[in-house]
Amino acid sequence: YVPTSISSSSLPITPNTPVPEWLNMLSHTQNNLKSTDVVVAWWDYGYWLSILGNVTTIADNGTMNSTSIENIGFSFMGTEDQSLKMLSTYDQSRTQYILIFIVLQVQSSSSTSSAASTYVASPAGLGDEGKWFWMARISGQASQRLINQSFMDPSSPWTDETAFGVSNNQTGQWQWNVRGLNSTIYKLMSYTEQLYSENTGGLVQPHASGVKPTYFNVSYIAGLDQSPFEFQGLVPLVALYKIDWAAYNNATKTTG
């Protein structure tokens, strides 16, 4: 499904329905990026970005090449160094951005220890915070290829999401382990959540402190100014990060 016009802010949030923040982001990329700029994103958003956003993607909804989707999954699940080693193969001069879509659930805080904080944000499961499992599984099924190509560490490969943590049965939230906390997808999601929370002036707190990425700088976040009450506590955020290739190349002693 590809959105063709800007709808009202009363759009319901479902995994297959665009929200105003997506239309906002697509307008931003169309007006501020070049059509040859590559925006790395999960393949679900490929048609939206290429057709309405007027940018280039590595994989879209019509991609028959499973290798591209596996590589994208690896880029999100790997560390930042692993991610950018992979993305370097797609031409650093063009591959300038990475994009995520997350939906936060804002609820009243059960804690009374801080009078300044009334609400807490947590992953709602409607965006990449609910899709990263597939990023892990799809890239994991290509583990032998990725090892052979020197992208995945042969001493610690992964095949699915269990390498990145466990599900907390009491809270219903995913509990990331050290590897998960160092994954590119976690850093991008957690930092976006942190920035949204900070933008509320203390009204909303993140469920966990965000981790600022090393090689990804915020370019634009659609939904950053949204009220936490507009969608009955659901806050959709589409975050575009610019890749700092200079910093990566300098740190790893590589060239683009």
Tab-separated table of C-alpha atoms in Angstrom:
chain	number	residue	atom	x	y	z
A	1	TYR	CA	0.000	0.000	0.000
A	2	VAL	CA	1.435	3.364	-1.027
A	3	PRO	CA	-0.052	6.578	0.381
A	4	THR	CA	-1.018	9.051	-2.342
A	5	SER	CA	-2.156	12.085	-0.394
A	6	ILE	CA	-1.877	13.679	3.012
A	7	SER	CA	-4.688	12.465	5.234
A	8	SER	CA	-6.025	13.899	8.471
A	9	SER	CA	-4.198	13.489	11.767
A	10	SER	CA	-6.932	11.091	12.877
A	11	LEU	CA	-5.410	8.237	10.858
A	12	PRO	CA	-5.360	5.039	12.933
A	13	ILE	CA	-1.918	3.570	13.542
A	14	THR	CA	-1.607	0.048	12.196
A	15	PRO	CA	1.383	-1.770	10.685
A	16	ASN	CA	0.029	-1.198	7.146
A	17	THR	CA	-1.445	2.298	7.411
A	18	PRO	CA	0.651	5.435	6.886
A	19	VAL	CA	0.529	8.120	9.553
A	20	PRO	CA	1.101	11.857	9.037
A	21	GLU	CA	4.680	11.506	10.278
A	22	TRP	CA	5.461	9.232	7.330
A	23	LEU	CA	3.954	11.695	4.889
A	24	ASN	CA	5.965	14.426	6.597
A	25	MET	CA	9.187	12.438	6.169
A	26	LEU	CA	8.464	11.640	2.530
A	27	SER	CA	7.899	15.330	1.845
A	28	HIS	CA	11.183	16.102	3.597
A	29	THR	CA	13.226	13.621	1.554
A	30	GLN	CA	11.576	14.741	-1.668
A	31	ASN	CA	12.405	18.382	-1.007
A	32	ASN	CA	15.802	18.057	0.666
A	33	LEU	CA	17.545	14.955	-0.691
A	34	LYS	CA	18.673	14.061	-4.201
A	35	SER	CA	16.972	11.244	-6.083
A	36	THR	CA	20.353	9.484	-6.269
A	37	ASP	CA	20.823	9.563	-2.474
A	38	VAL	CA	20.514	6.073	-1.006
A	39	VAL	CA	18.389	5.840	2.140
A	40	VAL	CA	18.932	2.538	3.941
A	41	ALA	CA	15.682	1.294	5.472
A	42	TRP	CA	13.879	-1.964	6.031
A	43	TRP	CA	12.418	-3.167	2.737
A	44	ASP	CA	8.805	-2.592	3.892
A	45	TYR	CA	9.218	1.137	3.273
A	46	GLY	CA	10.945	0.856	-0.101
A	47	TYR	CA	8.071	1.911	-2.353
A	48	TRP	CA	7.123	4.814	-0.100
A	49	LEU	CA	10.688	6.148	-0.125
A	50	SER	CA	11.383	5.623	-3.818
A	51	ILE	CA	8.008	6.665	-5.270
A	52	LEU	CA	6.869	9.418	-2.906
A	53	GLY	CA	10.151	10.284	-1.206
A	54	ASN	CA	12.075	10.412	-4.503
A	55	VAL	CA	15.204	8.755	-3.120
A	56	THR	CA	16.994	5.494	-3.890
A	57	THR	CA	16.651	2.387	-1.731
A	58	ILE	CA	18.700	-0.809	-1.487
A	59	ALA	CA	15.563	-2.965	-1.402
A	60	ASP	CA	11.857	-2.299	-1.773
A	61	ASN	CA	8.604	-4.239	-1.632
A	62	GLY	CA	9.209	-5.671	-5.094
A	63	THR	CA	12.772	-6.829	-4.461
A	64	MET	CA	13.281	-10.412	-5.629
A	65	ASN	CA	16.942	-10.390	-4.562
A	66	SER	CA	16.877	-11.831	-1.041
A	67	THR	CA	20.583	-11.044	-0.652
A	68	SER	CA	19.848	-7.316	-0.473
A	69	ILE	CA	17.282	-7.820	2.292
A	70	GLU	CA	19.706	-10.073	4.196
A	71	ASN	CA	22.385	-7.388	3.913
A	72	ILE	CA	20.025	-4.696	5.209
A	73	GLY	CA	19.057	-6.915	8.124
A	74	PHE	CA	22.733	-7.451	8.903
A	75	SER	CA	23.373	-3.694	8.729
A	76	PHE	CA	20.733	-3.068	11.372
A	77	MET	CA	21.624	-5.982	13.660
A	78	GLY	CA	25.387	-5.657	13.534
A	79	THR	CA	27.493	-3.184	15.473
A	80	GLU	CA	28.016	0.219	13.882
A	81	ASP	CA	31.395	-0.920	12.526
A	82	GLN	CA	29.828	-4.062	11.026
A	83	SER	CA	26.947	-2.048	9.643
A	84	LEU	CA	29.127	0.480	7.872
A	85	LYS	CA	31.525	-2.172	6.587
A	86	MET	CA	28.521	-3.704	4.827
A	87	LEU	CA	27.084	-0.395	3.645
A	88	SER	CA	30.480	0.608	2.236
A	89	THR	CA	29.904	-2.006	-0.460
A	90	TYR	CA	26.998	0.103	-1.734
A	91	ASP	CA	29.178	3.172	-2.465
A	92	GLN	CA	29.813	5.609	0.359
A	93	SER	CA	29.391	8.626	-1.907
A	94	ARG	CA	25.734	7.737	-2.493
A	95	THR	CA	24.753	5.777	0.610
A	96	GLN	CA	24.333	8.771	2.886
A	97	TYR	CA	21.354	8.032	5.136
A	98	ILE	CA	19.701	5.369	7.273
A	99	LEU	CA	16.057	5.531	8.353
A	100	ILE	CA	13.979	3.876	11.057
A	101	PHE	CA	10.292	3.943	11.988
A	102	ILE	CA	9.289	3.399	15.602
A	103	VAL	CA	6.055	3.792	17.537
A	104	LEU	CA	6.173	4.633	21.240
A	105	GLN	CA	3.456	3.866	23.771
A	106	VAL	CA	3.209	6.660	26.340
A	107	GLN	CA	1.593	5.675	29.622
A	108	SER	CA	1.302	7.070	33.133
A	109	SER	CA	4.340	6.295	35.218
A	110	SER	CA	3.872	3.793	38.025
A	111	SER	CA	6.737	5.430	39.877
A	112	THR	CA	6.087	8.218	42.360
A	113	SER	CA	9.751	8.905	43.052
A	114	SER	CA	9.920	11.804	40.604
A	115	ALA	CA	7.259	14.468	40.595
A	116	ALA	CA	8.718	15.973	37.428
A	117	SER	CA	8.095	12.838	35.379
A	118	THR	CA	4.488	11.808	34.860
A	119	TYR	CA	4.640	9.595	31.785
A	120	VAL	CA	6.946	6.887	30.428
A	121	ALA	CA	7.496	5.909	26.794
A	122	SER	CA	8.064	2.303	25.775
A	123	PRO	CA	8.125	0.364	22.472
A	124	ALA	CA	4.608	-0.206	21.116
A	125	GLY	CA	5.612	-2.888	18.599
A	126	LEU	CA	4.073	-1.284	15.502
A	127	GLY	CA	7.283	-0.126	13.823
A	128	ASP	CA	10.853	-1.373	13.609
A	129	GLU	CA	10.730	-2.057	17.334
A	130	GLY	CA	8.450	-4.935	16.354
A	131	LYS	CA	10.178	-5.806	13.065
A	132	TRP	CA	13.792	-6.081	14.170
A	133	PHE	CA	13.168	-9.752	15.036
A	134	TRP	CA	12.834	-10.383	11.303
A	135	MET	CA	15.981	-8.383	10.615
A	136	ALA	CA	17.805	-10.762	12.951
A	137	ARG	CA	16.213	-13.892	11.498
A	138	ILE	CA	16.611	-12.980	7.837
A	139	SER	CA	20.237	-11.903	8.231
A	140	GLY	CA	20.823	-14.916	10.491
A	141	GLN	CA	19.724	-17.345	7.801
A	142	ALA	CA	22.571	-15.957	5.670
A	143	SER	CA	25.142	-16.341	8.453
A	144	GLN	CA	27.417	-18.705	6.525
A	145	ARG	CA	27.531	-16.396	3.501
A	146	LEU	CA	28.186	-13.381	5.725
A	147	ILE	CA	30.988	-15.253	7.507
A	148	ASN	CA	32.518	-16.292	4.194
A	149	GLN	CA	32.430	-12.663	3.041
A	150	SER	CA	34.101	-11.491	6.287
A	151	PHE	CA	31.130	-9.473	7.502
A	152	MET	CA	29.932	-11.676	10.373
A	153	ASP	CA	32.349	-12.786	13.097
A	154	PRO	CA	32.734	-16.581	12.767
A	155	SER	CA	33.294	-16.890	16.524
A	156	SER	CA	29.944	-15.290	17.365
A	157	PRO	CA	27.439	-15.612	14.524
A	158	TRP	CA	23.707	-15.238	15.022
A	159	THR	CA	20.808	-17.070	13.455
A	160	ASP	CA	17.865	-15.292	15.065
A	161	GLU	CA	16.826	-12.770	17.721
A	162	THR	CA	17.859	-14.953	20.670
A	163	ALA	CA	21.467	-13.811	20.224
A	164	PHE	CA	20.417	-10.283	21.207
A	165	GLY	CA	18.510	-10.870	24.439
A	166	VAL	CA	15.381	-12.447	25.878
A	167	SER	CA	11.732	-11.582	26.259
A	168	ASN	CA	10.777	-10.504	29.777
A	169	ASN	CA	7.603	-12.425	30.536
A	170	GLN	CA	6.726	-10.141	33.434
A	171	THR	CA	6.928	-6.826	31.584
A	172	GLY	CA	6.248	-8.078	28.074
A	173	GLN	CA	9.265	-6.065	26.881
A	174	TRP	CA	12.402	-7.343	25.219
A	175	GLN	CA	15.429	-7.411	27.506
A	176	TRP	CA	18.504	-6.661	25.407
A	177	ASN	CA	21.836	-8.259	26.261
A	178	VAL	CA	25.231	-6.613	25.681
A	179	ARG	CA	25.253	-7.591	22.026
A	180	GLY	CA	21.753	-6.216	21.558
A	181	LEU	CA	22.637	-2.948	23.268
A	182	ASN	CA	25.526	-2.534	20.820
A	183	SER	CA	23.470	-3.266	17.710
A	184	THR	CA	22.858	-0.452	15.256
A	185	ILE	CA	19.076	-0.866	15.381
A	186	TYR	CA	19.007	-0.586	19.178
A	187	LYS	CA	21.096	2.582	19.190
A	188	LEU	CA	18.982	4.237	16.508
A	189	MET	CA	15.705	3.298	18.215
A	190	SER	CA	16.793	4.152	21.750
A	191	TYR	CA	18.337	7.485	20.793
A	192	THR	CA	15.232	8.492	18.847
A	193	GLU	CA	13.097	7.645	21.893
A	194	GLN	CA	15.478	9.652	24.092
A	195	LEU	CA	15.282	12.706	21.825
A	196	TYR	CA	11.484	12.591	21.726
A	197	SER	CA	11.303	12.352	25.503
A	198	GLU	CA	13.700	15.275	25.944
A	199	ASN	CA	11.610	17.326	23.547
A	200	THR	CA	8.592	17.024	25.864
A	201	GLY	CA	10.401	19.073	28.478
A	202	GLY	CA	10.391	16.333	31.077
A	203	LEU	CA	6.750	15.336	30.689
A	204	VAL	CA	7.757	11.978	29.171
A	205	GLN	CA	10.718	9.840	30.167
A	206	PRO	CA	12.222	7.041	28.029
A	207	HIS	CA	11.774	3.533	29.408
A	208	ALA	CA	15.573	3.217	29.185
A	209	SER	CA	18.353	5.739	28.613
A	210	GLY	CA	19.101	6.194	24.944
A	211	VAL	CA	22.476	5.330	23.431
A	212	LYS	CA	23.851	7.953	21.058
A	213	PRO	CA	25.233	6.385	17.872
A	214	THR	CA	28.857	7.047	16.960
A	215	TYR	CA	28.615	7.260	13.177
A	216	PHE	CA	24.977	8.276	12.658
A	217	ASN	CA	23.892	11.883	13.160
A	218	VAL	CA	20.289	13.031	13.340
A	219	SER	CA	19.199	14.618	10.080
A	220	TYR	CA	15.436	14.888	10.617
A	221	ILE	CA	12.819	13.270	12.850
A	222	ALA	CA	9.176	13.446	11.788
A	223	GLY	CA	6.895	13.433	14.834
A	224	LEU	CA	9.380	14.918	17.277
A	225	ASP	CA	6.918	17.661	18.283
A	226	GLN	CA	3.853	15.434	18.472
A	227	SER	CA	1.766	15.480	21.632
A	228	PRO	CA	1.958	12.165	23.510
A	229	PHE	CA	-1.841	12.196	23.695
A	230	GLU	CA	-2.705	12.754	20.017
A	231	PHE	CA	-3.113	9.060	19.159
A	232	GLN	CA	-4.290	7.859	22.563
A	233	GLY	CA	-0.732	7.561	23.800
A	234	LEU	CA	0.817	6.194	20.588
A	235	VAL	CA	3.646	8.295	19.166
A	236	PRO	CA	4.907	7.397	15.662
A	237	LEU	CA	8.395	8.654	14.824
A	238	VAL	CA	10.194	8.412	11.482
A	239	ALA	CA	13.873	9.184	12.038
A	240	LEU	CA	16.423	9.941	9.324
A	241	TYR	CA	20.105	9.750	10.277
A	242	LYS	CA	23.041	10.881	8.152
A	243	ILE	CA	26.024	8.544	8.014
A	244	ASP	CA	29.298	10.100	9.155
A	245	TRP	CA	31.566	8.318	6.731
A	246	ALA	CA	34.532	10.580	7.524
A	247	ALA	CA	34.464	9.583	11.202
A	248	TYR	CA	34.062	5.887	10.341
A	249	ASN	CA	36.870	5.891	7.780
A	250	ASN	CA	39.182	7.730	10.148
A	251	ALA	CA	38.429	5.371	13.054
A	252	THR	CA	38.795	2.191	11.003
A	253	LYS	CA	41.617	3.439	8.756
A	254	THR	CA	39.575	2.686	5.648
A	255	THR	CA	38.579	4.687	2.606
A	256	GLY	CA	35.276	5.016	0.773
